[in-house]
Each structure stands twice: as structure tokens, then as C-alpha cells.
Short mmCIF file of C-alpha atoms and ligand atoms in Angstrom, two decimals:
data_model
loop_
_atom_site.label_atom_id
_atom_site.label_comp_id
_atom_site.label_asym_id
_atom_site.label_seq_id
_atom_site.Cartn_x
_atom_site.Cartn_y
_atom_site.Cartn_z
CA MET K 128 -203.31 -124.18 134.12
CA ARG K 129 -204.22 -126.88 136.61
CA ASP K 130 -202.44 -127.18 139.96
CA VAL K 131 -199.45 -129.39 139.24
CA ARG K 132 -198.23 -129.60 142.84
CA MET K 133 -197.37 -133.14 143.86
CA LYS K 134 -198.77 -134.38 140.52
CA GLY K 135 -196.15 -133.46 137.98
CA PHE K 136 -196.42 -131.93 134.55
CA ALA K 137 -199.04 -133.42 132.24
CA GLU K 138 -197.05 -132.11 129.29
CA ARG K 139 -194.03 -129.96 128.63
CA ALA K 140 -193.62 -127.14 126.12
CA ASP K 141 -190.89 -127.27 123.50
CA VAL K 142 -187.93 -124.98 124.00
CA GLU K 143 -188.45 -123.49 120.52
CA GLU K 144 -192.07 -122.69 121.30
CA VAL K 145 -191.03 -120.75 124.41
CA GLU K 146 -188.28 -118.99 122.49
CA ARG K 147 -190.73 -118.03 119.75
CA PHE K 148 -193.22 -116.77 122.32
CA LEU K 149 -190.58 -114.50 123.83
CA ALA K 150 -189.21 -113.34 120.47
CA GLU K 151 -192.69 -112.27 119.40
CA ARG K 152 -193.55 -110.39 122.58
CA VAL K 153 -190.47 -108.93 124.23
CA ARG K 154 -189.76 -105.45 122.90
CA ALA K 155 -187.07 -102.92 123.80
CA LEU K 156 -187.91 -100.63 126.70
CA PRO K 157 -188.49 -96.91 126.02
CA PRO K 158 -185.50 -94.58 125.73
CA GLU K 159 -184.05 -92.37 128.43
CA GLU K 160 -181.53 -89.55 128.22
CA VAL K 161 -178.09 -90.62 129.42
CA ALA K 162 -175.19 -88.29 130.18
CA LEU K 163 -172.13 -88.88 128.03
CA ALA K 164 -170.02 -89.95 130.99
CA GLU K 165 -172.48 -92.79 131.68
CA CYS K 166 -173.31 -93.99 128.21
CA ALA K 167 -170.45 -96.40 127.35
CA GLY K 168 -171.89 -99.90 126.94
CA ARG K 169 -175.44 -98.58 126.63
CA VAL K 170 -177.61 -99.15 123.56
CA LEU K 171 -178.51 -96.14 121.42
CA ALA K 172 -182.26 -95.71 121.03
CA GLU K 173 -182.08 -93.35 118.04
CA ASP K 174 -179.75 -92.52 115.16
CA VAL K 175 -177.32 -89.73 116.02
CA ARG K 176 -176.68 -87.10 113.38
CA ALA K 177 -173.82 -84.59 113.55
CA GLY K 178 -174.96 -80.98 113.73
CA VAL K 179 -171.47 -79.63 113.12
CA ASP K 180 -168.35 -80.27 111.06
CA VAL K 181 -165.38 -81.84 112.81
CA PRO K 182 -162.95 -80.20 112.70
CA PRO K 183 -164.95 -76.99 112.43
CA PHE K 184 -161.94 -75.10 111.00
CA ALA K 185 -159.01 -76.05 108.75
CA ARG K 186 -156.19 -76.99 111.08
CA SER K 187 -152.56 -77.90 110.97
CA ALA K 188 -151.64 -81.59 111.20
CA MET K 189 -147.98 -80.77 111.93
CA ASP K 190 -145.74 -78.43 113.85
CA GLY K 191 -144.27 -76.13 111.21
CA TYR K 192 -145.18 -73.08 109.13
CA ALA K 193 -148.43 -72.13 107.45
CA VAL K 194 -147.57 -71.07 103.91
CA ARG K 195 -149.04 -70.65 100.44
CA GLY K 196 -147.96 -73.89 98.78
CA GLU K 197 -147.13 -72.25 95.53
CA ASP K 198 -144.61 -69.96 97.27
CA THR K 199 -142.51 -73.03 98.09
CA PHE K 200 -142.40 -74.56 94.60
CA GLY K 201 -138.79 -75.17 93.57
CA ALA K 202 -137.43 -75.04 97.14
CA SER K 203 -134.59 -77.48 97.89
CA ALA K 204 -131.69 -77.85 100.34
CA TYR K 205 -129.41 -76.20 97.75
CA ASP K 206 -131.87 -73.57 96.81
CA PRO K 207 -134.06 -72.68 99.83
CA ILE K 208 -136.85 -70.17 99.53
CA GLU K 209 -137.10 -67.33 102.03
CA LEU K 210 -140.39 -66.19 103.54
CA GLU K 211 -141.30 -63.49 106.02
CA ILE K 212 -142.63 -64.77 109.38
CA LEU K 213 -145.70 -62.79 110.42
CA GLY K 214 -146.42 -64.39 113.79
CA GLU K 215 -147.82 -67.62 115.15
CA SER K 216 -150.99 -69.70 115.32
CA LEU K 217 -151.36 -71.91 118.38
CA PRO K 218 -154.12 -74.40 119.30
CA GLY K 219 -157.01 -72.31 120.60
CA ARG K 220 -155.14 -69.07 119.78
CA PRO K 221 -155.35 -68.46 116.04
CA TYR K 222 -153.33 -65.91 114.08
CA ALA K 223 -155.71 -63.08 113.28
CA GLY K 224 -154.10 -61.75 110.10
CA ARG K 225 -153.77 -63.00 106.56
CA VAL K 226 -150.85 -64.73 104.86
CA ALA K 227 -149.96 -63.01 101.57
CA ARG K 228 -147.42 -64.00 98.91
CA GLY K 229 -143.94 -64.45 100.41
CA GLN K 230 -145.23 -64.75 103.98
CA ALA K 231 -145.57 -67.53 106.56
CA VAL K 232 -146.95 -68.05 110.09
CA ARG K 233 -145.40 -70.38 112.65
CA ILE K 234 -148.06 -72.98 113.46
CA MET K 235 -148.52 -75.91 115.86
CA THR K 236 -150.49 -79.13 115.42
CA GLY K 237 -154.19 -78.49 115.96
CA ALA K 238 -153.98 -74.72 115.42
CA PRO K 239 -156.26 -73.02 112.85
CA LEU K 240 -154.69 -72.42 109.46
CA PRO K 241 -154.56 -68.64 108.93
CA ASP K 242 -156.45 -67.08 106.03
CA GLY K 243 -154.43 -66.99 102.84
CA ALA K 244 -152.31 -70.04 103.76
CA ASP K 245 -153.17 -73.39 102.18
CA ALA K 246 -150.41 -75.75 103.39
CA VAL K 247 -148.08 -76.41 106.28
CA ALA K 248 -144.34 -76.84 105.76
CA MET K 249 -142.98 -79.26 108.37
CA ALA K 250 -140.58 -77.75 110.91
CA GLU K 251 -137.98 -80.36 109.92
CA GLY K 252 -137.72 -78.93 106.38
CA CYS K 253 -137.37 -75.29 107.50
CA SER K 254 -135.10 -73.05 109.55
CA GLU K 255 -135.61 -69.64 111.08
CA ARG K 256 -132.86 -67.08 110.69
CA ALA K 257 -133.18 -63.57 112.03
CA GLY K 258 -136.97 -63.51 111.84
CA ARG K 259 -137.03 -64.98 108.32
CA LEU K 260 -137.94 -68.47 107.27
CA GLU K 261 -135.90 -70.68 105.00
CA VAL K 262 -137.96 -73.44 103.37
CA ARG K 263 -135.90 -76.35 101.99
CA GLU K 264 -138.80 -78.53 100.77
CA ALA K 265 -141.69 -77.69 98.48
CA VAL K 266 -145.15 -78.37 99.92
CA ALA K 267 -148.21 -78.85 97.74
CA PRO K 268 -151.39 -76.93 98.62
CA ARG K 269 -153.50 -78.78 101.27
CA LYS K 270 -150.42 -80.69 102.47
CA ASN K 271 -150.44 -81.25 106.26
CA VAL K 272 -153.80 -79.52 106.62
CA GLY K 273 -156.88 -81.14 108.15
CA ALA K 274 -159.85 -79.88 106.12
CA VAL K 275 -163.14 -78.68 107.63
CA GLY K 276 -165.39 -81.73 108.19
CA GLU K 277 -162.70 -84.24 107.22
CA ASP K 278 -163.45 -86.30 110.34
CA ILE K 279 -167.23 -85.79 110.44
CA ALA K 280 -169.34 -83.81 107.99
CA ALA K 281 -172.29 -81.84 109.41
CA GLY K 282 -175.52 -83.69 108.71
CA ALA K 283 -173.96 -87.16 108.59
CA VAL K 284 -175.42 -90.01 110.68
CA VAL K 285 -172.51 -90.96 112.93
CA LEU K 286 -174.09 -93.78 114.95
CA ARG K 287 -177.19 -95.86 114.32
CA ALA K 288 -179.98 -96.84 116.72
CA GLY K 289 -179.21 -100.20 118.33
CA ARG K 290 -175.48 -99.52 118.55
CA ARG K 291 -173.89 -100.63 121.81
CA LEU K 292 -171.66 -97.67 122.53
CA ARG K 293 -167.94 -98.34 122.56
CA PRO K 294 -165.45 -96.08 124.33
CA GLN K 295 -164.46 -94.48 121.02
CA ASP K 296 -168.13 -93.89 120.18
CA VAL K 297 -168.50 -91.86 123.35
CA GLY K 298 -165.44 -89.84 122.31
CA LEU K 299 -166.97 -89.19 118.92
CA LEU K 300 -170.27 -88.11 120.49
CA ALA K 301 -168.36 -85.59 122.56
CA SER K 302 -166.58 -84.32 119.44
CA ILE K 303 -169.89 -83.36 117.80
CA GLY K 304 -170.97 -81.48 120.90
CA ALA K 305 -173.40 -84.04 122.34
CA ALA K 306 -173.93 -83.84 126.11
CA ARG K 307 -176.60 -86.54 126.46
CA VAL K 308 -177.86 -89.29 124.20
CA ALA K 309 -181.09 -91.28 124.05
CA CYS K 310 -180.37 -94.84 125.18
CA VAL K 311 -182.68 -97.79 125.66
CA ARG K 312 -183.58 -97.97 129.33
CA ARG K 313 -181.81 -100.82 131.14
CA PRO K 314 -184.18 -103.52 132.35
CA ARG K 315 -184.70 -103.47 136.12
CA VAL K 316 -184.56 -106.98 137.46
CA ARG K 317 -185.80 -108.18 140.85
CA LEU K 318 -184.55 -111.47 142.26
CA LEU K 319 -187.12 -113.44 144.16
CA VAL K 320 -185.05 -116.07 145.93
CA THR K 321 -187.08 -118.57 147.87
CA GLY K 322 -186.12 -121.43 150.14
CA ASP K 323 -186.40 -122.04 153.90
CA GLU K 324 -183.03 -123.82 153.69
CA LEU K 325 -181.12 -120.83 152.31
CA LEU K 326 -178.57 -118.61 154.02
CA PRO K 327 -177.41 -115.35 152.44
CA PRO K 328 -174.13 -115.37 150.49
CA GLY K 329 -171.23 -114.81 152.88
CA SER K 330 -172.65 -117.19 155.50
CA ALA K 331 -171.19 -120.57 156.39
CA PRO K 332 -173.44 -123.54 155.57
CA ASP K 333 -174.61 -125.60 158.58
CA ALA K 334 -176.31 -128.91 159.32
CA ALA K 335 -179.66 -127.97 157.78
CA HIS K 336 -178.91 -124.97 155.63
CA ILE K 337 -177.07 -124.24 152.38
CA VAL K 338 -175.83 -120.92 151.09
CA ASP K 339 -177.81 -119.26 148.31
CA SER K 340 -175.51 -119.58 145.31
CA ASN K 341 -178.13 -118.61 142.74
CA SER K 342 -178.48 -114.93 143.52
CA PRO K 343 -174.80 -114.00 143.08
CA MET K 344 -174.75 -116.02 139.86
CA LEU K 345 -177.96 -114.40 138.61
CA ARG K 346 -176.72 -110.92 139.46
CA ALA K 347 -173.62 -111.52 137.35
CA LEU K 348 -175.68 -112.93 134.48
CA VAL K 349 -178.05 -109.97 134.55
CA ALA K 350 -175.09 -107.58 134.55
CA ARG K 351 -173.62 -109.44 131.56
CA ASP K 352 -176.90 -108.97 129.72
CA GLY K 353 -177.19 -105.26 130.44
CA GLY K 354 -179.83 -105.39 133.20
CA GLU K 355 -179.80 -103.72 136.57
CA THR K 356 -180.52 -105.89 139.61
CA LEU K 357 -182.52 -104.39 142.46
CA PRO K 358 -181.70 -105.21 146.10
CA HIS K 359 -183.44 -108.33 147.39
CA GLU K 360 -183.84 -110.56 150.42
CA ILE K 361 -184.15 -114.31 150.64
CA LEU K 362 -187.79 -115.24 151.15
CA PRO K 363 -189.20 -118.15 153.12
CA ASP K 364 -191.44 -120.59 151.23
CA ARG K 365 -194.55 -118.71 152.34
CA PRO K 366 -197.13 -117.86 149.70
CA GLU K 367 -198.12 -114.50 151.19
CA ARG K 368 -194.51 -113.29 151.14
CA ILE K 369 -193.98 -114.47 147.57
CA ARG K 370 -197.26 -112.89 146.51
CA ALA K 371 -196.26 -109.53 148.01
CA GLU K 372 -192.97 -109.59 146.08
CA LEU K 373 -194.65 -110.59 142.82
CA GLU K 374 -197.07 -107.68 143.21
CA ARG K 375 -194.30 -105.06 143.41
CA ALA K 376 -194.47 -103.16 140.13
CA ASP K 377 -191.07 -101.44 140.38
CA CYS K 378 -189.26 -103.67 137.89
CA ASP K 379 -189.41 -105.05 134.36
CA VAL K 380 -188.37 -108.62 135.10
CA VAL K 381 -188.68 -110.92 138.12
CA LEU K 382 -186.35 -113.89 138.36
CA VAL K 383 -187.85 -116.42 140.75
CA SER K 384 -185.20 -118.81 142.02
CA GLY K 385 -186.50 -122.01 143.55
CA GLY K 386 -190.01 -122.99 144.51
CA SER K 387 -191.00 -123.10 140.87
CA SER K 388 -191.56 -126.81 140.38
CA VAL K 389 -194.27 -129.23 141.45
CA GLY K 390 -193.39 -129.70 145.15
CA GLN K 391 -195.85 -128.80 147.89
CA GLU K 392 -193.74 -125.77 148.84
CA ASP K 393 -193.58 -124.54 145.24
CA HIS K 394 -195.99 -121.60 145.39
CA ALA K 395 -194.72 -119.28 142.68
CA PRO K 396 -196.33 -120.88 139.60
CA GLY K 397 -199.84 -120.80 141.09
CA LEU K 398 -199.36 -117.21 142.25
CA VAL K 399 -198.19 -116.09 138.81
CA ALA K 400 -201.24 -117.76 137.26
CA GLU K 401 -203.49 -116.02 139.79
CA LEU K 402 -201.95 -112.53 139.55
CA GLY K 403 -201.30 -112.54 135.80
CA SER K 404 -200.68 -115.28 133.28
CA LEU K 405 -198.54 -118.37 133.63
CA ASP K 406 -197.70 -118.80 129.96
CA PHE K 407 -195.44 -121.82 130.31
CA HIS K 408 -194.64 -124.19 133.13
CA GLY K 409 -192.69 -127.35 132.41
CA ILE K 410 -190.34 -127.31 129.42
CA ALA K 411 -188.96 -130.28 127.48
CA MET K 412 -185.32 -129.86 128.34
CA ARG K 413 -182.66 -131.17 130.67
CA PRO K 414 -181.78 -129.71 133.06
CA SER K 415 -184.42 -127.06 133.90
CA SER K 416 -187.57 -128.95 132.96
CA PRO K 417 -189.55 -127.38 135.88
CA ALA K 418 -188.81 -123.88 134.49
CA GLY K 419 -191.62 -121.59 133.49
CA LEU K 420 -192.52 -118.05 132.58
CA GLY K 421 -195.41 -115.69 132.81
CA ARG K 422 -196.42 -112.06 133.02
CA ILE K 423 -197.92 -109.91 135.74
CA GLY K 424 -198.86 -106.45 134.47
CA ALA K 425 -195.97 -105.32 132.27
CA ARG K 426 -193.50 -107.53 134.16
CA TRP K 427 -191.94 -110.68 132.82
CA ILE K 428 -191.69 -113.42 135.42
CA PHE K 429 -189.19 -116.24 134.93
CA LEU K 430 -189.51 -119.31 137.11
CA LEU K 431 -186.02 -120.71 137.51
CA PRO K 432 -185.55 -124.03 139.30
CA GLY K 433 -183.55 -123.83 142.51
CA ASN K 434 -180.97 -126.40 141.49
CA PRO K 435 -178.06 -124.18 140.50
CA VAL K 436 -177.27 -125.78 137.13
CA SER K 437 -180.95 -125.68 136.20
CA CYS K 438 -181.11 -122.09 137.35
CA LEU K 439 -178.15 -121.15 135.14
CA CYS K 440 -179.51 -123.08 132.18
CA ALA K 441 -183.07 -121.74 132.44
CA TYR K 442 -181.72 -118.22 132.83
CA ASP K 443 -179.53 -118.55 129.76
CA PHE K 444 -182.24 -120.11 127.59
CA PHE K 445 -185.14 -117.79 128.46
CA ALA K 446 -184.46 -114.92 130.87
CA GLY K 447 -181.16 -113.88 129.25
CA PRO K 448 -182.56 -113.34 125.74
CA ALA K 449 -185.54 -111.45 127.19
CA ILE K 450 -183.36 -109.16 129.31
CA ARG K 451 -181.07 -108.47 126.37
CA ALA K 452 -184.02 -107.73 124.10
CA LEU K 453 -185.65 -105.43 126.68
CA GLY K 454 -182.37 -103.52 126.82
CA GLY K 455 -182.12 -103.27 123.03
CA ARG K 456 -179.38 -105.86 122.66
CA PRO K 457 -179.42 -108.84 120.30
CA ARG K 458 -181.30 -111.75 121.86
CA ALA K 459 -178.81 -114.33 120.46
CA TRP K 460 -176.47 -116.23 122.82
CA PRO K 461 -173.72 -113.83 123.89
CA HIS K 462 -171.17 -116.64 124.17
CA ARG K 463 -168.19 -117.09 121.91
CA ARG K 464 -168.53 -120.27 119.87
CA ALA K 465 -166.12 -122.96 118.72
CA ARG K 466 -166.71 -125.88 116.34
CA LEU K 467 -164.75 -128.91 117.49
CA PRO K 468 -164.98 -132.72 117.28
CA LEU K 469 -166.48 -134.75 120.12
CA ALA K 470 -163.99 -136.89 122.05
CA ARG K 471 -166.85 -139.11 123.32
CA LYS K 472 -170.43 -139.55 122.29
CA ILE K 473 -173.23 -137.59 123.95
CA SER K 474 -176.42 -139.52 124.64
CA SER K 475 -179.73 -137.76 124.83
CA ALA K 476 -183.39 -138.63 124.48
CA VAL K 477 -185.44 -137.55 121.48
CA GLY K 478 -188.13 -135.07 122.49
CA ARG K 479 -186.11 -132.78 124.75
CA VAL K 480 -183.28 -130.29 124.43
CA ASP K 481 -180.13 -131.19 126.39
CA TYR K 482 -177.69 -128.69 127.86
CA VAL K 483 -174.48 -130.69 128.12
CA ARG K 484 -171.56 -129.27 130.03
CA VAL K 485 -168.26 -129.96 128.28
CA ALA K 486 -164.55 -129.41 128.69
CA VAL K 487 -162.30 -128.61 125.74
CA GLU K 488 -159.14 -130.73 125.87
CA ASP K 489 -156.52 -130.80 123.11
CA GLY K 490 -158.98 -129.32 120.65
CA ARG K 491 -161.62 -131.98 121.39
CA VAL K 492 -164.89 -131.70 123.23
CA VAL K 493 -165.20 -133.88 126.32
CA PRO K 494 -168.73 -134.20 127.79
CA LEU K 495 -168.51 -134.12 131.60
CA ALA K 496 -169.74 -137.27 133.23
CA THR K 497 -171.55 -135.51 136.08
CA SER K 498 -174.82 -134.30 134.73
CA GLY K 499 -176.82 -133.73 137.92
CA ALA K 500 -178.59 -130.38 138.04
CA SER K 501 -177.45 -129.79 141.61
CA ILE K 502 -173.74 -130.13 140.82
CA LEU K 503 -172.74 -126.51 140.29
CA SER K 504 -169.05 -127.43 140.30
CA SER K 505 -169.64 -129.20 136.97
CA THR K 506 -170.21 -125.81 135.36
CA VAL K 507 -167.02 -124.53 136.97
CA ARG K 508 -164.99 -127.43 135.56
CA ALA K 509 -166.66 -127.04 132.17
CA ASP K 510 -165.36 -124.70 129.47
CA GLY K 511 -168.78 -124.41 127.92
CA PHE K 512 -171.83 -126.34 126.84
CA VAL K 513 -173.27 -128.09 123.83
CA ILE K 514 -176.99 -127.92 123.04
CA VAL K 515 -178.43 -131.16 121.74
CA PRO K 516 -181.57 -130.29 119.76
CA ARG K 517 -184.90 -131.94 120.56
CA GLU K 518 -184.97 -134.17 117.47
CA ARG K 519 -181.45 -135.58 117.99
CA GLU K 520 -180.76 -138.83 119.78
CA GLY K 521 -177.38 -137.72 121.05
CA MET K 522 -174.26 -137.07 119.01
CA PRO K 523 -171.61 -139.63 117.99
CA GLU K 524 -167.93 -139.55 118.88
CA GLY K 525 -165.96 -137.57 116.29
CA ALA K 526 -168.94 -135.42 115.24
CA GLU K 527 -168.21 -131.71 114.89
CA VAL K 528 -170.25 -129.87 117.49
CA GLU K 529 -170.73 -126.24 118.36
CA VAL K 530 -169.55 -125.34 121.85
CA LEU K 531 -170.80 -122.18 123.53
CA LEU K 532 -167.96 -121.06 125.75
CA TYR K 533 -168.60 -119.75 129.25
CA ASP K 534 -165.65 -117.38 129.25
CA GLU K 535 -165.19 -114.22 127.24
CA ALA K 536 -168.88 -113.59 126.82
CA CYS K 537 -168.86 -111.05 123.99
CA ALA K 538 -172.31 -109.52 124.10
P1 AMP U 282 -186.40 -125.95 144.55
O1 AMP U 282 -186.37 -125.52 143.12
O2 AMP U 282 -186.78 -124.86 145.48
O3 AMP U 282 -187.25 -127.18 144.71
O4 AMP U 282 -184.93 -126.37 144.94
C1 AMP U 282 -184.26 -127.43 144.30
C2 AMP U 282 -182.91 -127.67 144.94
O5 AMP U 282 -182.12 -126.52 144.74
C3 AMP U 282 -182.95 -127.88 146.43
O6 AMP U 282 -181.96 -128.81 146.77
C4 AMP U 282 -182.61 -126.52 147.00
O7 AMP U 282 -182.04 -126.57 148.26
C5 AMP U 282 -181.64 -126.01 145.97
N1 AMP U 282 -181.68 -124.55 145.92
C6 AMP U 282 -182.80 -123.80 145.90
N2 AMP U 282 -182.49 -122.49 145.84
C7 AMP U 282 -181.15 -122.42 145.87
C8 AMP U 282 -180.23 -121.33 145.84
N3 AMP U 282 -180.65 -120.06 145.79
N4 AMP U 282 -178.90 -121.61 145.88
C9 AMP U 282 -178.49 -122.91 145.92
N5 AMP U 282 -179.30 -123.96 145.92
C10 AMP U 282 -180.62 -123.73 145.91
MG1 MG U 283 -187.29 -124.68 147.42
#
């Protein structure tokens, strides 16, 4: 690509073209073994098959008495049946003997059913008197007994590759004896924050400096999308420093914040082109039109404009889907969606995608008047955003639109 500094973009790529480019090339990272205690929220890299039955033994589902069901047939409050009590079966401490006709074993929930018994009479329907049991209710065979493999049968696939592990999934993995599982490796993301005017988060802004608001935002976005952000420093707008960072091969993704446009201090695009490939620079969208992306070695480089709204928007359109896909997650928008009518029209130019911040008021979608890419507070006031496709010339008042909501991201 030619040097666009102080000239501007000759042409801009379509958003869909960039999305297609990423969808075709970004693949999930290789698997790694993850200990059970760490695997909640991670993406399974392979199907998991149970090697054992759960439960592995027939067990009581009640506190009561292990009996032979047929021994209790005909029992009632008026006509109880008496059985001999042999002993007891407790969880983890089974009764070693066998239950024969006319016999019973005291048993607790979770304890193995003794040989010979086929049902459990609930404690509430029985009484013990002088070492003998009185059963006042008949119990059918198999009643109150958890059968071998009733939860999970040996050989069954319990979780499929691609599953994002829920807390209960981790519990189930433990129940089949798993200690570690193969998960898709989490993408390692390096922030490359440039700008001579930037102070680190936690500083007070002064007469010539502003505080870097992009890196805390990007860290949170990367965490939402399942990536891991490496430590970083703010870099001055000096090409040799930016080059050195771009050359570090210890990550899967580099998010360049700022210095990615066509200004004379915007060094990153040329460096990406020199060190690898600058696949796109300049995209037909608003905000974020100076965004770009490229590759250096196996690393994906996203050029995010420094203006905070542009940075957020370019991340969400391009870097987010790539980071999710690298980590084995669906590339689709992770936002909850709502379909609601527009309270006021949205204007937009044909030929570019618009990212319009909106508030939801009384069930109607209100486009926010402030549309400047530097006005981060507009995204704080907004409940979400509406995407106006390239071919649309805005959207009329009253039209049903789809809002992607900023809160409750459900990835
Ligand atoms: P740039 O993309 O570097 O040309 O920056 C565009 C605008 O965004 C300028 O006003 C910068 O001061 C501002 N900006 C750049 N980086 C950041 C950042 N990390 N946090 C907040 N504002 C920034
Ligand atoms: Mg800058």
C-alpha cells in the first residue's frame, strides 16, 4: 500500500469485505490442558466421553431401609410387615452382607444398595422395634434406588468440542473422574498504546496531556471476549519504539491504539506493511474509518483509531470477532439484542456502515445527538447501538430497528 500519511485514503474497504477476510482466515488456537479448577468459562477443544458409569453402584435415594420389594407387598398401617434388620449401609461404608427374604438393612441417602435388596422403604413409612423393622407401606422393586449409570452411562459423550464450560459442566467433569480437560488456548493480546499526549490511567489530566482511556476499555473488552491481556506501557509516537513492540512475537493479537490514521505521527500502518502485511487500512464506516488490520508472522494486528468511540467501535467490529474466534468462541456479536421502533429518524450516507449510539426510552430507540468519535461519554449515556448497513440511507422514524445492548453481554 502507498504511504497515506498527510494524503488521506484513496479508497476504503467495505466492512463486509473485512469481516469476510477475517472469517476465512482466523482459526481457533491449538488446545492446552487445563486443570478442572481453572476450566469454567473456557472452551472445550475436544469432545469429552465418560469412561465410567455415574453412579458407579446402585445407591439409595432416600434415608430408610434396603429391602426386597416383594417382601413388602400387602403392607399397610393396619397390617404392617415385619423384617429382620441385619445392619446398616452408610455413604462410603457399604453393608458387606446380603439381604435375603424377610431381611432389611438400614440405609442412608447415597449409600450403596446391599446385594439382594432391590428397593428402599422410606424411613417415614417404617418403625424399628426391638431390632425388628415394621414396614407400613409396600415399595415396588427399584423404588428409591438410583441405578448404575442413571446419571451418566460409560461411553456417552457428555460435552461436545466448542462448549463454553458452565459451572455445572465442571461439576459433571469431576463426576466422571476428569482432572484436566483440553481447552482452546486463550488468545494472548498485547496493547500497543501510542500517543505523546497520553498519561497512564490513574493520573490527573493536565494542560497538554489527557489520560489514556482506551487501554482500560480494551482490557475489559478483551476479557469479555475470552482473551488474556499482557502488561503494556504507553509508547511515544516514535517509529523505532513502535517497531520494537510490533516485532515481539509473544502474543497472538496486537491492538494498536492511536497513531493508526494518516497523520504525520501515525507510524503503525507503514510499520505493519513493512514487517508483515497491511491487509486493510481505511474502512467505509463511521466512526473508525482510519481503522486497519494486518498480520506480522502469526500475529493479528488491529489498528484502532485513538479516538475512544472509534477505538471501541473498531474493536467491536473487527478485533472482537477475531479474538473470540481464536479462543474457540462464536464470532457473532456477544451483545443482547432488542427490536424496537425508532423515536427519531437516523440519517446516514449510502456507501458506509454507521455505528449509531442510542438510548432506549419508554420502549423506543432514541439516537443520541452527539456523534463525535472523541465523545466517549456518549457511549456511557447510550444503552446500545444500531448498525446502519452500507446500502441504507438512514432509517425513518417509527421503523423497527435492532439494538445491540452494551450491558449484559452474553457471550
Ligand atoms: P490518533 O488516533 O492517535 O490520531 O488520536 C486521535 C485522538 O484520540 C486524539 O485526540 C488523541 O489524543 C486521542 N487519543 C489517542 N489515544 C488515546 C487514548 N489511549 N485514550 C484517549 N484518547 C486517545
Ligand atoms: Mg496519536
